[in-house]
XYZ file of C-alpha atoms in Angstrom:
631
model
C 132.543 84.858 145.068
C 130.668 83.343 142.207
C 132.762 79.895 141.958
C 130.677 77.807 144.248
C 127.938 78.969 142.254
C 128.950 77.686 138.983
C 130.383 74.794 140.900
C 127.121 74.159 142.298
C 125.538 74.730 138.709
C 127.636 72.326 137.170
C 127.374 69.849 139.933
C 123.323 70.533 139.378
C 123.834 70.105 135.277
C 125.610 66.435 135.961
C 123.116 65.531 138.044
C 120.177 65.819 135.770
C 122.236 64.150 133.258
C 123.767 61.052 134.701
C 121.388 60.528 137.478
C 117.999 59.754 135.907
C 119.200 57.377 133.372
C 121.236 55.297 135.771
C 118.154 54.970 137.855
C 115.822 53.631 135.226
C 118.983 51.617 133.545
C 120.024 49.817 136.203
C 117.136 50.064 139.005
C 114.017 49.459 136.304
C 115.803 48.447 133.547
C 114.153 48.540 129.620
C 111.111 47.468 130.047
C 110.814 46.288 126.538
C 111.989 43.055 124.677
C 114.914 43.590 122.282
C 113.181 42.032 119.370
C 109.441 40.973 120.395
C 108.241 37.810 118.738
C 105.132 37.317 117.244
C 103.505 35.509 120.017
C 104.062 38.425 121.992
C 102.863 40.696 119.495
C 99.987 39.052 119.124
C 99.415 39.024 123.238
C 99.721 42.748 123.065
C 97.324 43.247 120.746
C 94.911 41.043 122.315
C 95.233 42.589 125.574
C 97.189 45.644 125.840
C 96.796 47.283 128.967
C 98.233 44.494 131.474
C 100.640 45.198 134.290
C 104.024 44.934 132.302
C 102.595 47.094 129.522
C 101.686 49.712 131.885
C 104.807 49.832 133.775
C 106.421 50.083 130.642
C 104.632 53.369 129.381
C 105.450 54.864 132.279
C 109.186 53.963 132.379
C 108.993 55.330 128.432
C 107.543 58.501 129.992
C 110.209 58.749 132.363
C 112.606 58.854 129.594
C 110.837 61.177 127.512
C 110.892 63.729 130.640
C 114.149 62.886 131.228
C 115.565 63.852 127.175
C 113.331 67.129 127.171
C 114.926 68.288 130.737
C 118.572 67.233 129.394
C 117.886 69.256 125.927
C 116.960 72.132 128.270
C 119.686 72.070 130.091
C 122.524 71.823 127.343
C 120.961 74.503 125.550
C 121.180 77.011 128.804
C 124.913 75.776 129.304
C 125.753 76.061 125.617
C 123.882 79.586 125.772
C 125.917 80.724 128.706
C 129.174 79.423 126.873
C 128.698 81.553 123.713
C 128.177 84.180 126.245
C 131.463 83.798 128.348
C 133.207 83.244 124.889
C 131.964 86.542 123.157
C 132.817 88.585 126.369
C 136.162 86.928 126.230
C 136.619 88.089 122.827
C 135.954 91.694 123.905
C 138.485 91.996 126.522
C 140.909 94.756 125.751
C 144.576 93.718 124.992
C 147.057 92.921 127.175
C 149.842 95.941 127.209
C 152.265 93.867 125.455
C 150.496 93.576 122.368
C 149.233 97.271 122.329
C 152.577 97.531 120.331
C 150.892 95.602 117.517
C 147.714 97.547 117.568
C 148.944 100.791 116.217
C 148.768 100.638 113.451
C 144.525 100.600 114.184
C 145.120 103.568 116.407
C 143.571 106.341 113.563
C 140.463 104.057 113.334
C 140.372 103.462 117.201
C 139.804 107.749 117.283
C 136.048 106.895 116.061
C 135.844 105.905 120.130
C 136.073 109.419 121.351
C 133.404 109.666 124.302
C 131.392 112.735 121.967
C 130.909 110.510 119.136
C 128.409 107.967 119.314
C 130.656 105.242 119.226
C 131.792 103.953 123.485
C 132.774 100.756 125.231
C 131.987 99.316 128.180
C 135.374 97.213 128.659
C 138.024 99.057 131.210
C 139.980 101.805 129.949
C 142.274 101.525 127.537
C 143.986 104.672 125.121
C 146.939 104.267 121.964
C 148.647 106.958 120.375
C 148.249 106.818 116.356
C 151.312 107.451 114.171
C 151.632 109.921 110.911
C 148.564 112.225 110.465
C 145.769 109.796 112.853
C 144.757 111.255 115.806
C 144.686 110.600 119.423
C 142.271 107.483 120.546
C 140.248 108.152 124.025
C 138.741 104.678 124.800
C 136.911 105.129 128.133
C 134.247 103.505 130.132
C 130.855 104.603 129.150
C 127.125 103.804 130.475
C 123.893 104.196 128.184
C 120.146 103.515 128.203
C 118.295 100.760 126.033
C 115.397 102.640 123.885
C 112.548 101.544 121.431
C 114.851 100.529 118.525
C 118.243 101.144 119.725
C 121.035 102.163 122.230
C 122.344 105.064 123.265
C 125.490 105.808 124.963
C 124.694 108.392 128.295
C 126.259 111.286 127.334
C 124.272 111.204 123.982
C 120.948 110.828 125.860
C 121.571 113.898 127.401
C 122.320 116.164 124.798
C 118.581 114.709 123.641
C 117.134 115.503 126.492
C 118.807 118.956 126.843
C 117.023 119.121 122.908
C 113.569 118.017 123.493
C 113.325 120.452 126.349
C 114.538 123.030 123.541
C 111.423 122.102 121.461
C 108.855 122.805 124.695
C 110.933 126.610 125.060
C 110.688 127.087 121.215
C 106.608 126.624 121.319
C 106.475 128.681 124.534
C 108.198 130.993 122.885
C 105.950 131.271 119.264
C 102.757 131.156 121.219
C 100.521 133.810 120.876
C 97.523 134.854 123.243
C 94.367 136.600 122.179
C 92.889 137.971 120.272
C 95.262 135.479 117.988
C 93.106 132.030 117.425
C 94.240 129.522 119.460
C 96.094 127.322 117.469
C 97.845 124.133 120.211
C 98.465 122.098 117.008
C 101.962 122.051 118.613
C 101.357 120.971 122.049
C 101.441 116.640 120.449
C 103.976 115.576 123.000
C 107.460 114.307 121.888
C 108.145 110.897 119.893
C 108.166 108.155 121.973
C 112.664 107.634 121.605
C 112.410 111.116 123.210
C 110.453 110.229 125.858
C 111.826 107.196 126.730
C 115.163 109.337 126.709
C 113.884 111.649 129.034
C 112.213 109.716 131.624
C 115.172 107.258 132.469
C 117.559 110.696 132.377
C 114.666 112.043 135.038
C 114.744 109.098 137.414
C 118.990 108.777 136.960
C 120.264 111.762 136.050
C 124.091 111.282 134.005
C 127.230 112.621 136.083
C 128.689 115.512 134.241
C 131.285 114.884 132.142
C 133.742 116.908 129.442
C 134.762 115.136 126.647
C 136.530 115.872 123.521
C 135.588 116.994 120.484
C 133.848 114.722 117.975
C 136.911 113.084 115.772
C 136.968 110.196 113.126
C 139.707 108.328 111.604
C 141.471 109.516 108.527
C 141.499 107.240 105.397
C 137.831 105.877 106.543
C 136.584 103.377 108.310
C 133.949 100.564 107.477
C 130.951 99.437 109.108
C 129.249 96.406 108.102
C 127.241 93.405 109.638
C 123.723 93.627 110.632
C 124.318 96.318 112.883
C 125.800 99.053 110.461
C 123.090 100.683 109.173
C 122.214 101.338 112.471
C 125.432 102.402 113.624
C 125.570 104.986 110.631
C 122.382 106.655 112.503
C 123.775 106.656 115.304
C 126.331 108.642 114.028
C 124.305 111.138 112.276
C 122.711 111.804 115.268
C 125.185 112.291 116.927
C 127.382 114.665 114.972
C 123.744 116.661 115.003
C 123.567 117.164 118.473
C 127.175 118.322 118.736
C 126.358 121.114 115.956
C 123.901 122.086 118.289
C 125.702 122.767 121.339
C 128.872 123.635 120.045
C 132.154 123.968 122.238
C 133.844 126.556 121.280
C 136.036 124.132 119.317
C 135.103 123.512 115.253
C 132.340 121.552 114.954
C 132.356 118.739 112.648
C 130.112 118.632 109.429
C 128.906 115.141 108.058
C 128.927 115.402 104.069
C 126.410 113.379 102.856
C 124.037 112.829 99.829
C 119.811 112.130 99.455
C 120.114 108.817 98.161
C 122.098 107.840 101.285
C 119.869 109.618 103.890
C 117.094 108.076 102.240
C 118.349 104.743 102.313
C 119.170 105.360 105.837
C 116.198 106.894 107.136
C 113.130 106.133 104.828
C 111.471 107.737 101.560
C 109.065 110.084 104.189
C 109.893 113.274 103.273
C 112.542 114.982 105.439
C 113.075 118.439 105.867
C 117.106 118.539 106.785
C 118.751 121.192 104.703
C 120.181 123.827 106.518
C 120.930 121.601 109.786
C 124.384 123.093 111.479
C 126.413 119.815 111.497
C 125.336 118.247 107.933
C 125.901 119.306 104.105
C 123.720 117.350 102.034
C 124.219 117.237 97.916
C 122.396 115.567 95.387
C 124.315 112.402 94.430
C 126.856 110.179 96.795
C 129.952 111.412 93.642
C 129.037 114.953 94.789
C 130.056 114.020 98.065
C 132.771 112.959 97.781
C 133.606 115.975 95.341
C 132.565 118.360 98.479
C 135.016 116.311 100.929
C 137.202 116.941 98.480
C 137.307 120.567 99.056
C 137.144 121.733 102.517
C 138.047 125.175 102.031
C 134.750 125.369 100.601
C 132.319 124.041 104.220
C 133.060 125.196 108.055
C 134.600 123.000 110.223
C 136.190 119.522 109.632
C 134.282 117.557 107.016
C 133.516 113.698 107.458
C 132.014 111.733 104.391
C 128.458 109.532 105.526
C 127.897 107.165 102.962
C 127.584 103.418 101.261
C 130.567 102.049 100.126
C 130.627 102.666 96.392
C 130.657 99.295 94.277
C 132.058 100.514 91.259
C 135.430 99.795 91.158
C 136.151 103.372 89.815
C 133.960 106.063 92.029
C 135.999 103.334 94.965
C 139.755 104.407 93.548
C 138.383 107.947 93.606
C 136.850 107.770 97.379
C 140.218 105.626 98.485
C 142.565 108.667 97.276
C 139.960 111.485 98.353
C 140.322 109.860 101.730
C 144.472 109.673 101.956
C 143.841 113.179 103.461
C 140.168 113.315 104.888
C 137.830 111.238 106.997
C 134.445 108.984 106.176
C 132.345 106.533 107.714
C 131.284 104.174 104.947
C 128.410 101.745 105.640
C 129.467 98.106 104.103
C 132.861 96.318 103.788
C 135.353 98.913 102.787
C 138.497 97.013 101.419
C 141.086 100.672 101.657
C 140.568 100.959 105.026
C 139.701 99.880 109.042
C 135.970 97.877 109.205
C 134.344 96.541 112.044
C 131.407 94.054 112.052
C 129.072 95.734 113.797
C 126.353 93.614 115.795
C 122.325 94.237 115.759
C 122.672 95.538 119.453
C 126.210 97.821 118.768
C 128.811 95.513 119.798
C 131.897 94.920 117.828
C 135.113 93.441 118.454
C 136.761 96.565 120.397
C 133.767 98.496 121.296
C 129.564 99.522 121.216
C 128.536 101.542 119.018
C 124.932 103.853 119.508
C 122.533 101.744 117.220
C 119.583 103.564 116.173
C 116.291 102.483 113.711
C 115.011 104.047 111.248
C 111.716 104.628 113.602
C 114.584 105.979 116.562
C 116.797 108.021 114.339
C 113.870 109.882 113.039
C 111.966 110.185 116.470
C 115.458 112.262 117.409
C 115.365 114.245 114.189
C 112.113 115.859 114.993
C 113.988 117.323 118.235
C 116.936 118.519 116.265
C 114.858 120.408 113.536
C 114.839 124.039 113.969
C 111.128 124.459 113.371
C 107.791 122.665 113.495
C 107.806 122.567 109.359
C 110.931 120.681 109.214
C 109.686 117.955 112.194
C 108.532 114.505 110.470
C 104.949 114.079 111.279
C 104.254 112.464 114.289
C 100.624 110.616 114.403
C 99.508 111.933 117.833
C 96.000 113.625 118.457
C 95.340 117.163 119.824
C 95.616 117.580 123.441
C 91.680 117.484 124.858
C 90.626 120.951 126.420
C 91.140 120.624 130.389
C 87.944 118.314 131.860
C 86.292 119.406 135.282
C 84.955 115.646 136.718
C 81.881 115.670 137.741
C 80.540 117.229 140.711
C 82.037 116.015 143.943
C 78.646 115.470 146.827
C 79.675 116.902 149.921
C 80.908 114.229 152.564
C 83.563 113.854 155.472
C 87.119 115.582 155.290
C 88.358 114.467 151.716
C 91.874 113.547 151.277
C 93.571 116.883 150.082
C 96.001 116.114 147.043
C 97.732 119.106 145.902
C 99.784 118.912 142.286
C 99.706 122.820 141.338
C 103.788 123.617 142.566
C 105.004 121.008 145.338
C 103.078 117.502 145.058
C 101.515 117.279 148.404
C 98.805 114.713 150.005
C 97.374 115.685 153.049
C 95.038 113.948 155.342
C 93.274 116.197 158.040
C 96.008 118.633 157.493
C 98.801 115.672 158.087
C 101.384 115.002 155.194
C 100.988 111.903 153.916
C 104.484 110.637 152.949
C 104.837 108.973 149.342
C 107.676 106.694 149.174
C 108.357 105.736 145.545
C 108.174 108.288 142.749
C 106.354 105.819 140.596
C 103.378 106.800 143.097
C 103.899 110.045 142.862
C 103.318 109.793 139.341
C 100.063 107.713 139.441
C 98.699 110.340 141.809
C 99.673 113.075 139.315
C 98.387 111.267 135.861
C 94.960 110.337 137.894
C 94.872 114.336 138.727
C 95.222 115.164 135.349
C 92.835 112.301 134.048
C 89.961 112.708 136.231
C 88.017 110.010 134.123
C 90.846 107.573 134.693
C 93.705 105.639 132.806
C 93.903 102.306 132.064
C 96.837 99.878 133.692
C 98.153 100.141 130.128
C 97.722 103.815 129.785
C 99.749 103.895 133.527
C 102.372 101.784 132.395
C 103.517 103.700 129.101
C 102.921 107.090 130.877
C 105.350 106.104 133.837
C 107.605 103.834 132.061
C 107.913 104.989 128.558
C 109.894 102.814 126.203
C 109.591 99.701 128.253
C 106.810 97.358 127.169
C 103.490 97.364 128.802
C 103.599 93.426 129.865
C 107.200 94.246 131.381
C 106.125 96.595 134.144
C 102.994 95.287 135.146
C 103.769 93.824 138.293
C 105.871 97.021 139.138
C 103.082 98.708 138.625
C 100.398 96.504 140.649
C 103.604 96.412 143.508
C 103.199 100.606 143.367
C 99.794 100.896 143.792
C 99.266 98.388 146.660
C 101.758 100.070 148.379
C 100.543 104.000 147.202
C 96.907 102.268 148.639
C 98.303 100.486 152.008
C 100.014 103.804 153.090
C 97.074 105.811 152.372
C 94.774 103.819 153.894
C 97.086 103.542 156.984
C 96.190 106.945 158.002
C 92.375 105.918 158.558
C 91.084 107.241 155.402
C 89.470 105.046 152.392
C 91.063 103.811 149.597
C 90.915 106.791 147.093
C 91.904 104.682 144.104
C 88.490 102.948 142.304
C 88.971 100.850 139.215
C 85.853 100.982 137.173
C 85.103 99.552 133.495
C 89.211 98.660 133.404
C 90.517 102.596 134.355
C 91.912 103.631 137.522
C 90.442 106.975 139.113
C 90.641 109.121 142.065
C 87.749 108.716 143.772
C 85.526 112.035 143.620
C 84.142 111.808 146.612
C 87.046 110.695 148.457
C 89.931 113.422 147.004
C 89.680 117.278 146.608
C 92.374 117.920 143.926
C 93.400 121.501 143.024
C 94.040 120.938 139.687
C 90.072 120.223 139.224
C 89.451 123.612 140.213
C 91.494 125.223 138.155
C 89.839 122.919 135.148
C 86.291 123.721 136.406
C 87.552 127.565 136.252
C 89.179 126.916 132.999
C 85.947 125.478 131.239
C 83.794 128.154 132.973
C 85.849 130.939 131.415
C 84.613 129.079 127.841
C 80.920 129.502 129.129
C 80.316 132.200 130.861
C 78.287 134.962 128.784
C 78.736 137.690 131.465
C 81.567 138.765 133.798
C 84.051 137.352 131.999
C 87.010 139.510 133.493
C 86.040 137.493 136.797
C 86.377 134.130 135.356
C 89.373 135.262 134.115
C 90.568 135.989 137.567
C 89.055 133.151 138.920
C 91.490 131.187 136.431
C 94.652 133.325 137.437
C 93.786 132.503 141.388
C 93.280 128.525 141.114
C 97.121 128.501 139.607
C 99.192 128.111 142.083
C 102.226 126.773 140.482
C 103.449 124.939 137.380
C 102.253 120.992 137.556
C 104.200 118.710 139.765
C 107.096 121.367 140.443
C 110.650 120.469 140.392
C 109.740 116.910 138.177
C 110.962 115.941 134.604
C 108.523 113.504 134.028
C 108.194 113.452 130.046
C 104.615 113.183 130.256
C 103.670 116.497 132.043
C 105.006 119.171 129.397
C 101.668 118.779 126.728
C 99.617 119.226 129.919
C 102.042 122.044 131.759
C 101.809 124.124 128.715
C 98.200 123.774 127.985
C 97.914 125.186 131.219
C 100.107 127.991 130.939
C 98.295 129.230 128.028
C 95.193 129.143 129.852
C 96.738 131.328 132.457
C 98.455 133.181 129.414
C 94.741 134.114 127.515
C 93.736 135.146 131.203
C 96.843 137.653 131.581
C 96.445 139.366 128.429
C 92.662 139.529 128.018
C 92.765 141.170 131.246
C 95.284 143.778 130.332
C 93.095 143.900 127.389
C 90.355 145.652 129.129
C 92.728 147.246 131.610
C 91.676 150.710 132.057
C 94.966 152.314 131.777
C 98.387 151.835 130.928
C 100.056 151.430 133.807
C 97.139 148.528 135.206
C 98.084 146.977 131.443
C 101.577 146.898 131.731
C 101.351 145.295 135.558
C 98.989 142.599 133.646
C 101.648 142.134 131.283
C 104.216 141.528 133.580
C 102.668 139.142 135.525
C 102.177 137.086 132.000
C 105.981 137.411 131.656
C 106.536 136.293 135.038
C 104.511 133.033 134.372
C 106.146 132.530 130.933
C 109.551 134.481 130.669
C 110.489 132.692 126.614
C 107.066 133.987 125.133
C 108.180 136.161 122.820
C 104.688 138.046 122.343
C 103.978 138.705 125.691
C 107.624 140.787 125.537
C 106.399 142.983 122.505
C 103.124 143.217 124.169
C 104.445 144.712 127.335
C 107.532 146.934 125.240
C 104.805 148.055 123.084
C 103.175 149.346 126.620
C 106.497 151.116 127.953
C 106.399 153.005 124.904
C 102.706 154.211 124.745
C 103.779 155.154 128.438
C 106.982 157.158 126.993
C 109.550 154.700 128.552
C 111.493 153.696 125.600
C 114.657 153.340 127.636
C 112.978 150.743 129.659
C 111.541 148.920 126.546
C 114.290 148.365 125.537
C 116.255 146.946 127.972
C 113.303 144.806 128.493
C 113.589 143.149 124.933
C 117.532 143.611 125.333
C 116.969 141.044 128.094
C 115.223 138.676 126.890
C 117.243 138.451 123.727
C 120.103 137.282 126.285
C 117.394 134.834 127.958
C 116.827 133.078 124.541
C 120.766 133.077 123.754
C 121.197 131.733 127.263
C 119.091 129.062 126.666
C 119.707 127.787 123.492
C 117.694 129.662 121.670
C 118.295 131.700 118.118
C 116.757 135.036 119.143
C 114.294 136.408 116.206
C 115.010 139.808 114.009
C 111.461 140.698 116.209
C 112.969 140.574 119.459
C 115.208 143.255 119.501
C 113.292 146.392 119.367
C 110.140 147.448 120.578
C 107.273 149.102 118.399
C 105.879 146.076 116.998
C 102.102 146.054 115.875
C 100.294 145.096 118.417
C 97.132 146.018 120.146
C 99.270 147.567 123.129
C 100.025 150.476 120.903
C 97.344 151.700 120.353
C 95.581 150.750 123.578
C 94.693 153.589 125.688
């Protein structure tokens, strides 16, 4: 029960107030004269530090400490207050006066669980009257990101979109003898990543919610919070479009000036988006809502709330039939003041920045062209550290498939996944990673200074546990960067580097550093995790093992030793859409065009099963190639 608690607080609160004073009143009393005389002025002045003088200072101290700790603590209880008040104002109505409320029942549809507006008060639902629709008000969790909030079920379809981007540049990649080119391989914004880590470590419950709805006759978001609201719900309605239901999907109408007001002057590449018409001017919006014969789908109107008294007559009778969100006070309508973190007066909405919203757009756009740029260098070439001197049984970490640690060929157990990671980013960093560089890698979105002492707690205990088995500590921190220890820790992934870089030198036998490359893999990195983080380093090494596939089944002697190259290159990467035209191309040299076929046949059905818009190129074989002609 929390009422002793607050009774005790209180009781604590008094105390500090009453008590001190009514010491020094009526124990010390004030040790000043009302109204000094000049005789004692003069006596002070002549000799100021005597006994009363001092005793007096340090009753005047006394009070001083005693005003700052009372300020303190009526600003903490008159913080808490506004806090119990503002949750008060939140709390749903009582049944009896749901009768009243109907009338904001076609407005109260904007809190359908698929939209980005949700609430975090106990379920409540009304019935709207006349041509509003049905209002689902229900419970909802979400995550806290750099510049915004995001209701659960929201973070998921982002999650679900980033991992689209990854399968989209494993499936445009193209081995040699194309030029490398892993301009794409800049890992995802940081909103993405923050996104996917917290979905990695608590994965959402499934859920099935309705289809994305908003209020006819518009609604109006203002307060410092709109704008960001109004992202939110671009977003949003953008994700829907992109996993559709089988129901129509809405399309925002909205116009350049707005998006640019919304999301920056940087130039945005947006046209063509399922989910969004854009035109030219905000009075060609609401010209296209106008008409929705002419777009697919249910139309919503995105935009500022006009301020001519004119183009607002026209918008208020457009909208008798249609829906809008309108960012500002809209006086023909439902508005809600709309907080900087999402609150309002019946609900949260998803708040997004401009920074946020367009960190999500570059996971909604279709193609690398239409992503904003993202300042993030080229992923560095795979490092071998230096040479390891030989000593005593290493520690044996293993991060190629199943993460394993192994001291004299005894698991060592790893308790906390934090660790797990710290093992795995010191693999893949053999020079080492600052606390800093830890702390964003395994805690994206959260500030450095935040996790620190997580982060120090995770390592002691990653060291005590190793060094429980008998074994050093295989964690040095040199010059500021944590690092395996080299002499300490065989790692598999450094042997697959070392074979990796020796592929780029060697001027003879190259088919056998090939090979060499091909039998250090042993699995993708860290099997079976999400971590964010991993995907610019698991696909540099899968194309890596990619180049080593096909240049092999380059200078395969026949056929039939090409085409078994080939498919162990699809094996490794089953959405590279190459590697498929490669190995049809082979089939038909080898006069197997039935088989060709249903080869591309099926992975035209992988792509569709995952998401992905299938290409006009992957649904025949004969494409140039040098397969063709090979043999």
């Amino acid at each position: 029960m929390r009422w002793p608690r607050q009774v005790a607080s209180a009781t604590g609160v008094l105390a500090i107030l009453t008590g001190p004073p009514a010491v020094l009143a009526y124990g010390i009393g004030w040790p000043l004269p009302a109204r000094p005389d000049r005789q004692q002025w003069k006596q002070w002045i002549s000799q100021p530090l005597t006994e009363d003088t001092l005793m007096a200072g340090l009753v005047l101290l006394a009070w001083a400490l005693w005003l700052l700790t009372a300020t303190i603590a009526l600003h903490t209880t008159a913080v808490r207050v506004k806090a119990a008040v503002r949750r008060l104002r939140r709390m749903p109505l009582p049944t009896p006066m749901q009768a009243t409320a109907t009338g904001m029942a076609g407005a109260a549809a904007l809190w359908t669980p698929t939209t980005t507006v949700t609430v975090d008060e106990p379920a409540a639902s009304t019935t709207s009257t006349g041509d509003h629709h049905h209002a689902n008000r229900m419970v909802q969790s979400g995550i806290d990101v750099p510049g915004g909030w995001i209701p659960t079920h929201t973070a998921d379809q982002i999650a679900a979109a980033g991992a689209l981007v990854w399968l989209r540049r494993r499936r445009a990649y193209q081995p040699p003898p194309a030029p490398r080119d892993d301009h794409d391989l800049t890992p995802l914004p940081p909103t993405v990543t923050a996104v996917q880590a917290t979905l990695a470590t608590n994965p959402p419950p499934p859920d099935h919610e309705p289809a994305l709805e908003f209020p006819l006759g518009g609604i109006g978001l203002d307060g410092p919070g709109a704008a960001d609201a109004a992202r939110g719900i671009l977003i949003t309605t953008l994700l829907q479009a992109l996993r559709p239901t089988g129901r129509p999907t809405t399309v925002l109408v909205t116009s350049r000036p707005d998006l640019t007001t919304l999301l920056g002057d940087q130039p945005l590449t947006l046209d063509g988006l399922p989910g969004l018409h854009i035109t030219d001017t905000p009075d060609q919006a609401v010209t296209a809502l106008g008409r929705p014969d002419q777009l697919p789908g249910p139309l919503t109107l995105l935009t500022h709330t006009p301020t001519d008294p004119t183009t607002a007559a026209r918008l208020h009778t457009t909208l008798t039939g249609a829906s809008a969100v309108l960012i500002g006070t809209w006086g023909h309508g439902t508005g809600w003041r709309v907080d900087p973190d999402g609150h309002t007066e019946r609900g949260r909405l998803c708040v997004l920045t401009t920074t946020a919203a367009r960190d999500l757009l570059t996971v909604l756009t279709p193609t690398p062209a239409a992503s904003p740029p993202v300042a993030v260098p080229r992923q560095r070439p795979p490092q071998a550290p230096p040479p390891r001197p030989p000593a005593g049984r290493p520690l044996r970490l293993r991060v190629l498939g199943d993460i394993t640690l192994h001291a004299d060929n005894e698991p060592v157990p790893i308790r906390r996944s934090a660790a797990l990671q710290i093992l795995v980013a010191l693999a893949v960093h053999p020079d080492g990673l600052t606390a800093r560089d830890l702390a964003t890698t395994i805690w994206p979105g959260l500030p450095p200074h935040t996790v620190t002492r997580r982060l120090y707690t995770t390592l002691s205990d990653l060291r005590t546990t190793i060094t429980a088995t008998g074994r050093p500590d295989p964690i040095a921190h040199t010059n500021d960067r944590y690092h395996l220890h080299h002499q300490h820790t065989d790692v598999d992934l450094w042997h697959l580097n070392a074979a990796i870089t020796h592929v780029a030198t060697a001027l003879t036998n190259q088919d056998h550093a090939h090979q060499a490359v091909i039998d250090h893999y042993t699995g993708d990195l860290a099997t079976g995790h999400n971590w964010p983080w991993l995907d610019p380093t698991r696909e540099t090494l899968r194309r890596h093992l990619i180049d080593a596939h096909t240049t092999l089944a380059q200078h395969a002697p026949d056929p039939q030793a090409r085409l078994r190259r080939l498919q162990d290159a699809i094996r490794l990467d089953p959405y590279n859409e190459h590697l498929h035209h490669l190995a049809a191309n082979t089939l038909t040299t080898l006069g197997d065009h039935h088989t060709a076929t249903a080869l591309l046949t099926r992975y035209q059905q992988r792509l569709a099963d995952a998401g992905l818009v299938p290409s006009r190129l992957s649904i025949s074989p004969g494409r140039p190639g040098w397969a063709a002609g090979n043999g």
